[in-house]
GROMACS .gro file of C-alpha atoms in nm:
model
  449
    1MET     CA    1 -13.395 -10.171  20.510
    2SER     CA    2 -13.068  -9.970  20.505
    3THR     CA    3 -12.783 -10.005  20.256
    4VAL     CA    4 -12.426  -9.893  20.317
    5LEU     CA    5 -12.149  -9.853  20.058
    6PHE     CA    6 -11.814  -9.980  20.175
    7TRP     CA    7 -11.533  -9.817  19.977
    8PHE     CA    8 -11.205 -10.009  19.975
    9ARG     CA    9 -10.908  -9.774  19.944
   10SER     CA   10 -10.557  -9.869  20.062
   11ASP     CA   11 -10.697 -10.148  20.281
   12LEU     CA   12 -10.748 -10.438  20.041
   13ARG     CA   13 -10.795 -10.715  20.297
   14LEU     CA   14 -11.052 -10.879  20.523
   15HIS     CA   15 -10.830 -10.958  20.823
   16ASP     CA   16 -10.790 -10.679  21.079
   17GLN     CA   17 -11.031 -10.448  20.896
   18PRO     CA   18 -11.169 -10.197  21.148
   19ALA     CA   19 -11.340  -9.988  20.880
   20LEU     CA   20 -11.530 -10.291  20.751
   21HIS     CA   21 -11.619 -10.391  21.108
   22ALA     CA   22 -11.754 -10.037  21.157
   23ALA     CA   23 -11.970 -10.075  20.846
   24LEU     CA   24 -12.102 -10.409  20.972
   25ALA     CA   25 -12.175 -10.258  21.315
   26SER     CA   26 -12.373  -9.973  21.161
   27GLY     CA   27 -12.687 -10.184  21.141
   28ALA     CA   28 -12.686 -10.202  20.763
   29THR     CA   29 -12.896 -10.485  20.623
   30ARG     CA   30 -12.736 -10.452  20.278
   31LEU     CA   31 -12.372 -10.385  20.192
   32LEU     CA   32 -12.229 -10.279  19.857
   33PRO     CA   33 -11.847 -10.318  19.856
   34VAL     CA   34 -11.674 -10.099  19.596
   35ALA     CA   35 -11.321 -10.022  19.482
   36CYS     CA   36 -11.230  -9.751  19.232
   37LEU     CA   37 -10.935  -9.783  18.995
   38PRO     CA   38 -10.761  -9.467  18.873
   39ALA     CA   39 -10.818  -9.376  18.511
   40GLN     CA   40 -10.553  -9.501  18.272
   41ASP     CA   41 -10.485  -9.148  18.150
   42GLU     CA   42 -10.474  -8.979  18.491
   43ALA     CA   43 -10.153  -8.774  18.487
   44ALA     CA   44  -9.926  -8.640  18.758
   45PRO     CA   45  -9.851  -8.265  18.742
   46TRP     CA   46  -9.509  -8.352  18.597
   47GLY     CA   47  -9.645  -8.503  18.277
   48PHE     CA   48  -9.644  -8.881  18.330
   49ALA     CA   49  -9.903  -9.132  18.453
   50ARG     CA   50  -9.987  -9.096  18.820
   51VAL     CA   51 -10.013  -9.476  18.846
   52GLY     CA   52  -9.772  -9.667  18.624
   53PRO     CA   53  -9.810 -10.023  18.492
   54HIS     CA   54  -9.623 -10.202  18.774
   55ARG     CA   55  -9.825 -10.043  19.051
   56ARG     CA   56 -10.144 -10.090  18.853
   57ALA     CA   57 -10.071 -10.460  18.799
   58PHE     CA   58  -9.984 -10.527  19.163
   59THR     CA   59 -10.299 -10.350  19.285
   60ALA     CA   60 -10.507 -10.545  19.033
   61ALA     CA   61 -10.375 -10.870  19.183
   62ALA     CA   62 -10.466 -10.748  19.531
   63LEU     CA   63 -10.817 -10.666  19.412
   64ARG     CA   64 -10.856 -11.004  19.241
   65GLY     CA   65 -10.768 -11.178  19.565
   66LEU     CA   66 -11.004 -10.957  19.763
   67GLY     CA   67 -11.281 -11.011  19.511
   68GLU     CA   68 -11.247 -11.387  19.542
   69ARG     CA   69 -11.274 -11.369  19.920
   70MET     CA   70 -11.573 -11.136  19.904
   71ALA     CA   71 -11.750 -11.363  19.654
   72ALA     CA   72 -11.692 -11.661  19.885
   73LEU     CA   73 -11.876 -11.465  20.156
   74GLY     CA   74 -12.167 -11.405  19.920
   75ASN     CA   75 -12.104 -11.037  19.846
   76PRO     CA   76 -11.898 -10.975  19.531
   77LEU     CA   77 -11.670 -10.671  19.507
   78LEU     CA   78 -11.767 -10.414  19.245
   79ILE     CA   79 -11.462 -10.270  19.066
   80CYS     CA   80 -11.517  -9.931  18.903
   81GLN     CA   81 -11.279  -9.754  18.669
   82ALA     CA   82 -11.411  -9.408  18.749
   83PRO     CA   83 -11.329  -9.142  19.007
   84PRO     CA   84 -11.495  -9.208  19.344
   85ALA     CA   85 -11.667  -8.869  19.322
   86MET     CA   86 -11.841  -8.993  19.007
   87ALA     CA   87 -11.897  -9.362  19.085
   88LEU     CA   88 -12.001  -9.364  19.450
   89PRO     CA   89 -12.280  -9.100  19.436
   90ARG     CA   90 -12.427  -9.271  19.130
   91LEU     CA   91 -12.417  -9.610  19.303
   92ALA     CA   92 -12.560  -9.468  19.624
   93GLN     CA   93 -12.851  -9.318  19.434
   94ALA     CA   94 -12.914  -9.645  19.252
   95VAL     CA   95 -12.928  -9.857  19.570
   96GLY     CA   96 -13.090  -9.598  19.797
   97ALA     CA   97 -12.787  -9.548  20.022
   98THR     CA   98 -12.674  -9.228  20.192
   99MET     CA   99 -12.376  -9.361  20.388
  100VAL     CA  100 -12.023  -9.450  20.271
  101VAL     CA  101 -11.775  -9.610  20.512
  102CYS     CA  102 -11.406  -9.611  20.424
  103GLU     CA  103 -11.049  -9.586  20.546
  104ASP     CA  104 -10.928  -9.245  20.657
  105ILE     CA  105 -10.617  -9.132  20.463
  106ALA     CA  106 -10.459  -8.806  20.582
  107ALA     CA  107 -10.311  -8.685  20.253
  108PRO     CA  108 -10.441  -8.402  20.030
  109TYR     CA  109 -10.542  -8.603  19.723
  110GLU     CA  110 -10.722  -8.863  19.933
  111GLN     CA  111 -10.886  -8.602  20.157
  112ALA     CA  112 -11.014  -8.423  19.847
  113GLU     CA  113 -11.180  -8.746  19.732
  114VAL     CA  114 -11.376  -8.762  20.056
  115ALA     CA  115 -11.464  -8.392  20.042
  116ALA     CA  116 -11.606  -8.443  19.693
  117LEU     CA  117 -11.833  -8.722  19.817
  118ARG     CA  118 -11.962  -8.504  20.100
  119ALA     CA  119 -12.019  -8.220  19.856
  120ALA     CA  120 -12.231  -8.462  19.654
  121GLY     CA  121 -12.457  -8.513  19.956
  122LEU     CA  122 -12.324  -8.841  20.094
  123GLN     CA  123 -12.245  -8.907  20.458
  124VAL     CA  124 -11.890  -9.042  20.477
  125ARG     CA  125 -11.758  -9.218  20.784
  126CYS     CA  126 -11.379  -9.242  20.770
  127VAL     CA  127 -11.205  -9.491  21.000
  128TRP     CA  128 -10.835  -9.458  21.076
  129HIS     CA  129 -10.666  -9.798  21.066
  130SER     CA  130 -10.344  -9.787  20.865
  131SER     CA  131 -10.106  -9.738  21.158
  132LEU     CA  132  -9.974  -9.992  21.403
  133LEU     CA  133 -10.058  -9.769  21.701
  134PRO     CA  134 -10.372  -9.552  21.712
  135PRO     CA  135 -10.300  -9.178  21.722
  136ALA     CA  136 -10.533  -9.136  22.020
  137CYS     CA  137 -10.305  -9.359  22.231
  138MET     CA  138  -9.994  -9.146  22.184
  139PRO     CA  139  -9.834  -8.975  22.490
  140TRP     CA  140  -9.924  -8.633  22.341
  141PRO     CA  141 -10.183  -8.481  22.108
  142VAL     CA  142 -10.096  -8.517  21.741
  143ASP     CA  143 -10.027  -8.145  21.709
  144GLN     CA  144  -9.748  -8.188  21.965
  145LEU     CA  145  -9.577  -8.476  21.783
  146PRO     CA  146  -9.200  -8.462  21.846
  147GLY     CA  147  -9.009  -8.318  21.553
  148VAL     CA  148  -8.745  -8.592  21.571
  149PHE     CA  149  -8.821  -8.962  21.523
  150THR     CA  150  -8.582  -9.076  21.798
  151THR     CA  151  -8.768  -8.867  22.057
  152PHE     CA  152  -9.099  -9.003  21.929
  153ARG     CA  153  -8.977  -9.364  21.952
  154GLN     CA  154  -8.828  -9.324  22.299
  155GLN     CA  155  -9.143  -9.167  22.438
  156VAL     CA  156  -9.365  -9.436  22.284
  157GLU     CA  157  -9.143  -9.710  22.427
  158ARG     CA  158  -9.121  -9.549  22.771
  159ALA     CA  159  -9.501  -9.518  22.779
  160GLY     CA  160  -9.529  -9.891  22.706
  161ILE     CA  161  -9.777  -9.838  22.421
  162THR     CA  162  -9.845 -10.158  22.230
  163PRO     CA  163 -10.084 -10.238  21.944
  164ALA     CA  164 -10.426 -10.388  21.996
  165ALA     CA  165 -10.475 -10.745  21.881
  166PRO     CA  166 -10.568 -10.771  21.512
  167LEU     CA  167 -10.934 -10.826  21.436
  168PRO     CA  168 -11.044 -11.151  21.272
  169ALA     CA  169 -11.183 -11.151  20.922
  170PRO     CA  170 -11.564 -11.139  20.922
  171ALA     CA  171 -11.727 -11.480  20.899
  172ARG     CA  172 -12.019 -11.341  20.702
  173LEU     CA  173 -12.133 -11.021  20.535
  174PRO     CA  174 -12.475 -10.864  20.481
  175PRO     CA  175 -12.608 -10.945  20.135
  176PRO     CA  176 -12.563 -10.699  19.848
  177PRO     CA  177 -12.852 -10.487  19.724
  178ASP     CA  178 -13.086 -10.672  19.490
  179VAL     CA  179 -12.904 -10.666  19.158
  180HIS     CA  180 -13.228 -10.680  18.961
  181ALA     CA  181 -13.340 -10.355  19.118
  182TRP     CA  182 -13.033 -10.144  19.039
  183MET     CA  183 -12.769 -10.314  18.824
  184THR     CA  184 -12.865 -10.174  18.486
  185GLU     CA  185 -12.641 -10.134  18.186
  186ASP     CA  186 -12.660  -9.756  18.218
  187ILE     CA  187 -12.535  -9.759  18.576
  188LEU     CA  188 -12.260 -10.013  18.510
  189GLN     CA  189 -12.139  -9.805  18.216
  190ALA     CA  190 -12.154  -9.482  18.415
  191VAL     CA  191 -11.931  -9.619  18.692
  192GLY     CA  192 -11.688  -9.796  18.460
  193ALA     CA  193 -11.767 -10.144  18.588
  194GLY     CA  194 -11.686 -10.306  18.255
  195GLN     CA  195 -11.348 -10.134  18.234
  196GLY     CA  196 -11.278 -10.223  18.596
  197ALA     CA  197 -11.349 -10.590  18.538
  198ALA     CA  198 -11.138 -10.587  18.221
  199ALA     CA  199 -10.847 -10.427  18.407
  200LEU     CA  200 -10.849 -10.713  18.657
  201ARG     CA  201 -10.855 -10.970  18.377
  202ALA     CA  202 -10.559 -10.812  18.197
  203PRO     CA  203 -10.263 -11.049  18.159
  204ALA     CA  204  -9.981 -11.003  18.409
  205LEU     CA  205  -9.686 -10.795  18.296
  206GLN     CA  206  -9.392 -11.008  18.194
  207ALA     CA  207  -9.174 -10.763  18.388
  208GLY     CA  208  -9.342 -10.883  18.707
  209CYS     CA  209  -9.151 -11.211  18.673
  210ASP     CA  210  -8.809 -11.061  18.594
  211PRO     CA  211  -8.557 -11.300  18.757
  212ARG     CA  212  -8.337 -11.004  18.851
  213SER     CA  213  -8.612 -10.842  19.056
  214SER     CA  214  -8.590 -10.831  19.433
  215PHE     CA  215  -8.970 -10.845  19.440
  216PRO     CA  216  -9.104 -11.035  19.135
  217TYR     CA  217  -9.467 -10.948  19.187
  218GLY     CA  218  -9.581 -11.161  18.894
  219THR     CA  219  -9.479 -11.484  19.067
  220PRO     CA  220  -9.710 -11.674  19.307
  221ALA     CA  221  -9.490 -11.600  19.610
  222CYS     CA  222  -9.509 -11.225  19.551
  223ASN     CA  223  -9.864 -11.205  19.421
  224GLY     CA  224 -10.054 -10.898  19.542
  225SER     CA  225 -10.334 -11.085  19.717
  226GLU     CA  226 -10.407 -11.100  20.089
  227ALA     CA  227 -10.351 -11.477  20.081
  228ALA     CA  228 -10.002 -11.431  19.934
  229ALA     CA  229  -9.927 -11.161  20.192
  230LEU     CA  230 -10.017 -11.388  20.483
  231ASP     CA  231  -9.824 -11.677  20.329
  232HIS     CA  232  -9.518 -11.455  20.288
  233LEU     CA  233  -9.538 -11.343  20.651
  234ALA     CA  234  -9.563 -11.704  20.767
  235ARG     CA  235  -9.267 -11.816  20.552
  236TYR     CA  236  -9.056 -11.521  20.664
  237LEU     CA  237  -9.107 -11.619  21.026
  238GLU     CA  238  -9.070 -11.993  20.968
  239ARG     CA  239  -8.728 -11.933  20.813
  240LYS     CA  240  -8.628 -11.725  21.118
  241LEU     CA  241  -8.537 -11.429  20.896
  242PRO     CA  242  -8.633 -11.168  21.157
  243HIS     CA  243  -8.317 -11.258  21.349
  244SER     CA  244  -8.098 -11.143  21.058
  245TYR     CA  245  -8.307 -10.847  20.944
  246LYS     CA  246  -8.093 -10.566  21.087
  247ALA     CA  247  -7.772 -10.716  20.947
  248THR     CA  248  -7.908 -10.758  20.593
  249ARG     CA  249  -8.158 -10.473  20.551
  250ASN     CA  250  -7.922 -10.257  20.342
  251GLY     CA  251  -7.885 -10.520  20.072
  252LEU     CA  252  -7.949 -10.432  19.708
  253THR     CA  253  -8.068 -10.756  19.546
  254GLY     CA  254  -8.267 -11.062  19.641
  255LEU     CA  255  -8.592 -11.139  19.819
  256ASP     CA  256  -8.457 -11.209  20.166
  257TYR     CA  257  -8.231 -10.913  20.252
  258SER     CA  258  -8.538 -10.722  20.377
  259SER     CA  259  -8.880 -10.829  20.499
  260LYS     CA  260  -9.062 -10.730  20.175
  261PHE     CA  261  -9.371 -10.654  20.381
  262SER     CA  262  -9.396 -10.308  20.225
  263PRO     CA  263  -9.581 -10.395  19.899
  264TRP     CA  264  -9.866 -10.563  20.086
  265LEU     CA  265  -9.867 -10.297  20.358
  266ALA     CA  266  -9.896 -10.034  20.085
  267THR     CA  267 -10.211 -10.183  19.930
  268GLY     CA  268 -10.343 -10.282  20.271
  269ALA     CA  269 -10.344 -10.652  20.186
  270LEU     CA  270 -10.142 -10.700  20.506
  271SER     CA  271 -10.213 -10.534  20.839
  272PRO     CA  272  -9.926 -10.396  21.050
  273ARG     CA  273 -10.099 -10.527  21.361
  274ARG     CA  274 -10.099 -10.876  21.211
  275ILE     CA  275  -9.724 -10.846  21.149
  276TYR     CA  276  -9.662 -10.729  21.504
  277ALA     CA  277  -9.875 -11.001  21.664
  278GLN     CA  278  -9.700 -11.279  21.472
  279LEU     CA  279  -9.359 -11.123  21.534
  280LYS     CA  280  -9.428 -11.129  21.909
  281ASP     CA  281  -9.528 -11.496  21.881
  282PHE     CA  282  -9.201 -11.557  21.697
  283GLU     CA  283  -9.000 -11.388  21.973
  284ARG     CA  284  -9.173 -11.597  22.240
  285CYS     CA  285  -9.082 -11.916  22.054
  286HIS     CA  286  -8.738 -11.831  21.915
  287GLY     CA  287  -8.615 -11.536  22.118
  288ALA     CA  288  -8.583 -11.165  22.051
  289ASN     CA  289  -8.271 -10.999  21.920
  290GLU     CA  290  -8.152 -10.687  21.743
  291GLY     CA  291  -8.314 -10.798  21.418
  292THR     CA  292  -8.661 -10.853  21.563
  293TYR     CA  293  -8.641 -10.520  21.743
  294TRP     CA  294  -8.549 -10.348  21.418
  295LEU     CA  295  -8.870 -10.468  21.253
  296TRP     CA  296  -9.063 -10.295  21.532
  297PHE     CA  297  -8.837  -9.993  21.480
  298GLU     CA  298  -8.930  -9.977  21.109
  299LEU     CA  299  -9.301 -10.013  21.183
  300LEU     CA  300  -9.268  -9.719  21.421
  301TRP     CA  301  -9.106  -9.512  21.144
  302ARG     CA  302  -9.407  -9.597  20.930
  303ASP     CA  303  -9.640  -9.474  21.206
  304TYR     CA  304  -9.435  -9.158  21.253
  305PHE     CA  305  -9.480  -9.065  20.887
  306ARG     CA  306  -9.857  -9.107  20.928
  307LEU     CA  307  -9.865  -8.887  21.235
  308LEU     CA  308  -9.664  -8.622  21.050
  309HIS     CA  309  -9.949  -8.607  20.798
  310LEU     CA  310 -10.207  -8.573  21.073
  311GLN     CA  311  -9.998  -8.293  21.224
  312HIS     CA  312  -9.899  -8.095  20.914
  313GLY     CA  313 -10.134  -8.203  20.634
  314ALA     CA  314 -10.096  -8.019  20.303
  315ALA     CA  315  -9.788  -7.830  20.424
  316LEU     CA  316  -9.589  -8.148  20.356
  317TYR     CA  317  -9.665  -8.104  19.985
  318ARG     CA  318  -9.537  -7.747  19.944
  319ALA     CA  319  -9.215  -7.690  19.751
  320GLN     CA  320  -9.038  -7.584  20.071
  321GLY     CA  321  -9.218  -7.844  20.284
  322LEU     CA  322  -9.187  -7.749  20.651
  323SER     CA  323  -8.869  -7.549  20.593
  324ASN     CA  324  -8.807  -7.185  20.513
  325ARG     CA  325  -8.598  -7.268  20.209
  326PRO     CA  326  -8.672  -7.099  19.878
  327SER     CA  327  -8.836  -7.316  19.615
  328ALA     CA  328  -8.581  -7.528  19.433
  329GLN     CA  329  -8.515  -7.473  19.066
  330HIS     CA  330  -8.601  -7.772  18.853
  331SER     CA  331  -8.389  -7.909  18.571
  332ALA     CA  332  -8.635  -8.085  18.343
  333HIS     CA  333  -8.350  -8.229  18.136
  334GLY     CA  334  -8.174  -8.365  18.443
  335PHE     CA  335  -8.499  -8.513  18.568
  336GLU     CA  336  -8.563  -8.691  18.238
  337ARG     CA  337  -8.210  -8.837  18.239
  338TRP     CA  338  -8.268  -8.954  18.596
  339CYS     CA  339  -8.599  -9.123  18.510
  340GLN     CA  340  -8.440  -9.298  18.212
  341GLY     CA  341  -8.133  -9.414  18.408
  342GLU     CA  342  -7.904  -9.211  18.183
  343THR     CA  343  -7.727  -8.977  18.426
  344GLY     CA  344  -7.380  -9.127  18.374
  345GLU     CA  345  -7.355  -9.223  18.743
  346PRO     CA  346  -7.346  -9.608  18.732
  347LEU     CA  347  -7.509  -9.685  19.067
  348VAL     CA  348  -7.789  -9.432  19.019
  349ASP     CA  349  -7.852  -9.543  18.661
  350ALA     CA  350  -7.867  -9.908  18.766
  351ALA     CA  351  -8.117  -9.818  19.037
  352MET     CA  352  -8.342  -9.623  18.804
  353ARG     CA  353  -8.334  -9.900  18.544
  354GLU     CA  354  -8.433 -10.154  18.808
  355LEU     CA  355  -8.720  -9.931  18.919
  356ALA     CA  356  -8.850  -9.885  18.565
  357ALA     CA  357  -8.812 -10.254  18.481
  358THR     CA  358  -8.959 -10.406  18.800
  359GLY     CA  359  -9.143 -10.143  19.006
  360TYR     CA  360  -8.919 -10.210  19.305
  361LEU     CA  361  -8.601 -10.069  19.455
  362SER     CA  362  -8.418 -10.127  19.783
  363ASN     CA  363  -8.449  -9.863  20.053
  364ARG     CA  364  -8.077  -9.786  20.032
  365LEU     CA  365  -8.098  -9.719  19.659
  366ARG     CA  366  -8.411  -9.508  19.695
  367GLN     CA  367  -8.212  -9.278  19.920
  368VAL     CA  368  -7.912  -9.268  19.687
  369ALA     CA  369  -8.127  -9.200  19.380
  370ALA     CA  370  -8.331  -8.931  19.556
  371SER     CA  371  -8.017  -8.758  19.681
  372TYR     CA  372  -7.864  -8.759  19.332
  373LEU     CA  373  -8.172  -8.602  19.175
  374ILE     CA  374  -8.188  -8.326  19.435
  375TYR     CA  375  -7.824  -8.239  19.492
  376ASP     CA  376  -7.644  -8.341  19.171
  377LEU     CA  377  -7.908  -8.287  18.904
  378HIS     CA  378  -8.087  -7.998  19.079
  379GLY     CA  379  -8.427  -8.154  19.032
  380ASP     CA  380  -8.737  -8.063  19.229
  381TRP     CA  381  -8.785  -8.323  19.501
  382ARG     CA  382  -9.160  -8.322  19.436
  383ALA     CA  383  -9.100  -8.447  19.080
  384GLY     CA  384  -8.893  -8.734  19.219
  385ALA     CA  385  -9.165  -8.816  19.473
  386ALA     CA  386  -9.422  -8.820  19.192
  387TRP     CA  387  -9.205  -9.053  18.981
  388PHE     CA  388  -9.173  -9.295  19.273
  389GLU     CA  389  -9.551  -9.271  19.322
  390SER     CA  390  -9.600  -9.371  18.961
  391GLN     CA  391  -9.349  -9.657  18.957
  392LEU     CA  392  -9.330  -9.830  19.295
  393VAL     CA  393  -9.542 -10.136  19.364
  394ASP     CA  394  -9.508 -10.049  19.733
  395TYR     CA  395  -9.598  -9.682  19.699
  396ASP     CA  396  -9.730  -9.550  20.029
  397VAL     CA  397  -9.838  -9.188  20.028
  398TYR     CA  398  -9.715  -9.121  20.383
  399SER     CA  399  -9.376  -9.289  20.362
  400ASN     CA  400  -9.299  -9.170  20.010
  401GLN     CA  401  -9.367  -8.804  20.086
  402ALA     CA  402  -9.190  -8.804  20.422
  403ASN     CA  403  -8.882  -8.982  20.291
  404TRP     CA  404  -8.841  -8.735  20.005
  405LEU     CA  405  -8.884  -8.446  20.249
  406TYR     CA  406  -8.619  -8.605  20.469
  407ILE     CA  407  -8.364  -8.632  20.186
  408ALA     CA  408  -8.443  -8.279  20.063
  409GLY     CA  409  -8.412  -8.124  20.408
  410CYS     CA  410  -8.770  -7.994  20.394
  411GLY     CA  411  -8.915  -8.206  20.675
  412THR     CA  412  -8.871  -8.211  21.051
  413ASP     CA  413  -8.518  -8.351  21.061
  414PRO     CA  414  -8.287  -8.091  21.221
  415ARG     CA  415  -7.984  -8.189  21.013
  416GLY     CA  416  -8.127  -8.028  20.701
  417GLY     CA  417  -8.118  -8.294  20.430
  418ARG     CA  418  -7.918  -8.600  20.333
  419ARG     CA  419  -7.670  -8.604  20.050
  420PHE     CA  420  -7.539  -8.951  19.961
  421ASN     CA  421  -7.211  -8.985  19.775
  422PRO     CA  422  -7.287  -9.248  19.509
  423ALA     CA  423  -6.922  -9.354  19.476
  424ARG     CA  424  -6.901  -9.414  19.851
  425GLN     CA  425  -7.236  -9.594  19.850
  426ALA     CA  426  -7.117  -9.819  19.566
  427GLN     CA  427  -6.799  -9.898  19.759
  428ASP     CA  428  -6.992  -9.979  20.077
  429HIS     CA  429  -7.284 -10.172  19.928
  430ASP     CA  430  -7.173 -10.295  19.582
  431ALA     CA  431  -6.799 -10.331  19.617
  432GLY     CA  432  -6.778 -10.611  19.362
  433GLY     CA  433  -7.001 -10.429  19.115
  434HIS     CA  434  -7.256 -10.712  19.095
  435TYR     CA  435  -7.559 -10.484  19.118
  436ARG     CA  436  -7.430 -10.234  18.864
  437ARG     CA  437  -7.353 -10.514  18.617
  438LEU     CA  438  -7.695 -10.670  18.674
  439TRP     CA  439  -7.871 -10.354  18.559
  440ALA     CA  440  -7.607 -10.202  18.335
  441ALA     CA  441  -7.789 -10.285  18.012
  442ALA     CA  442  -8.144 -10.310  18.138
  443HIS     CA  443  -8.408 -10.212  17.887
  444THR     CA  444  -8.673  -9.972  18.016
  445PRO     CA  445  -9.009 -10.124  17.914
  446GLN     CA  446  -9.192  -9.790  17.889
  447ASP     CA  447  -9.132  -9.430  17.798
  448ALA     CA  448  -9.025  -9.245  18.110
  449LEU     CA  449  -9.183  -8.916  18.017
   0.00000   0.00000   0.00000
């Protein structure tokens, strides 16, 4: 009788789950599904929590939804508040397993987690499934990825590469290991199971229901679960919002100016292939236009950022990134003012207050805020990337890192950075001042640093 540990990472769903299908196809007769929450006191190198309260709350909702679905299939999800390198080897020893199956994530922190498991003697099978298109289907090897997104997109489109159909959710799962044989108080305490369960029972943050938020994750419609993700996708299509996406995507407030797929894509509660398949159905029924194409365009950007990580790896996390620029000086005082929304630049301050209060920020304002930190406050772009990692409910390691590199001029873009003039951006996108007034006196619910 063989037992396999399935480690949920940034793939908190059952639909279109190739890694889980791989675990089920391995011949395992017992399956122990596990997720590991980061420690409450885990700090970023810049002195603040690596995972802030908004992101923690949204992920907890995703895990609650996943746990309910797993329990309905007869195999409850075990939530551990302990590092994977501590929890998974201990669990594997307890249940007599040697194999862990999980999502492959091509970023240094996540790769180090897998390396630690292998160093502990476990076999780890990593399955790549976060992109819309598989890297192996690209027109070139990953190490020859075009350095410009437009070239990448044009070559993909000319080659006619399209995603595979999404996989169905499994109808059944192997049973868990016999709880009487391994689930002792000592083991549960060692892996932080009690703390993990308590974290999922914690009351929702009031900030998650802020009526000013463009993504009020504490409300049923924006709940972090897979069920809410699929409902949101269905409603978005039913209301024919893809047709207007390109025209509205640079909005600053409200739920409907953008697709809002990103929070669920970030936790993995929603599969990009599921989005694409239903978008194609929508186009067959209601017609394609510039807006529906632009959703495909954005999903391709998301894939491009993943391929950049496969191509360059840890080099994307150096101070100079892929450039030859000298390391930037860092103004700690300027960075603190930026985090607190106290720079004196109204649009930037409004954006940073919204981020701190709600865990969300429009793409346009992310660019403006990042540019201001780098070029006006002379802050290290890596500190800004870490702050977004801490705060954003839709934090995605690939997109966050690549977008900050893009603004800082340390990535592949040949134009060497993007400086946004906040006064011009306010004139173009908040001419009446509504957004700045909305967040002018916002109270930050936590200490920034």
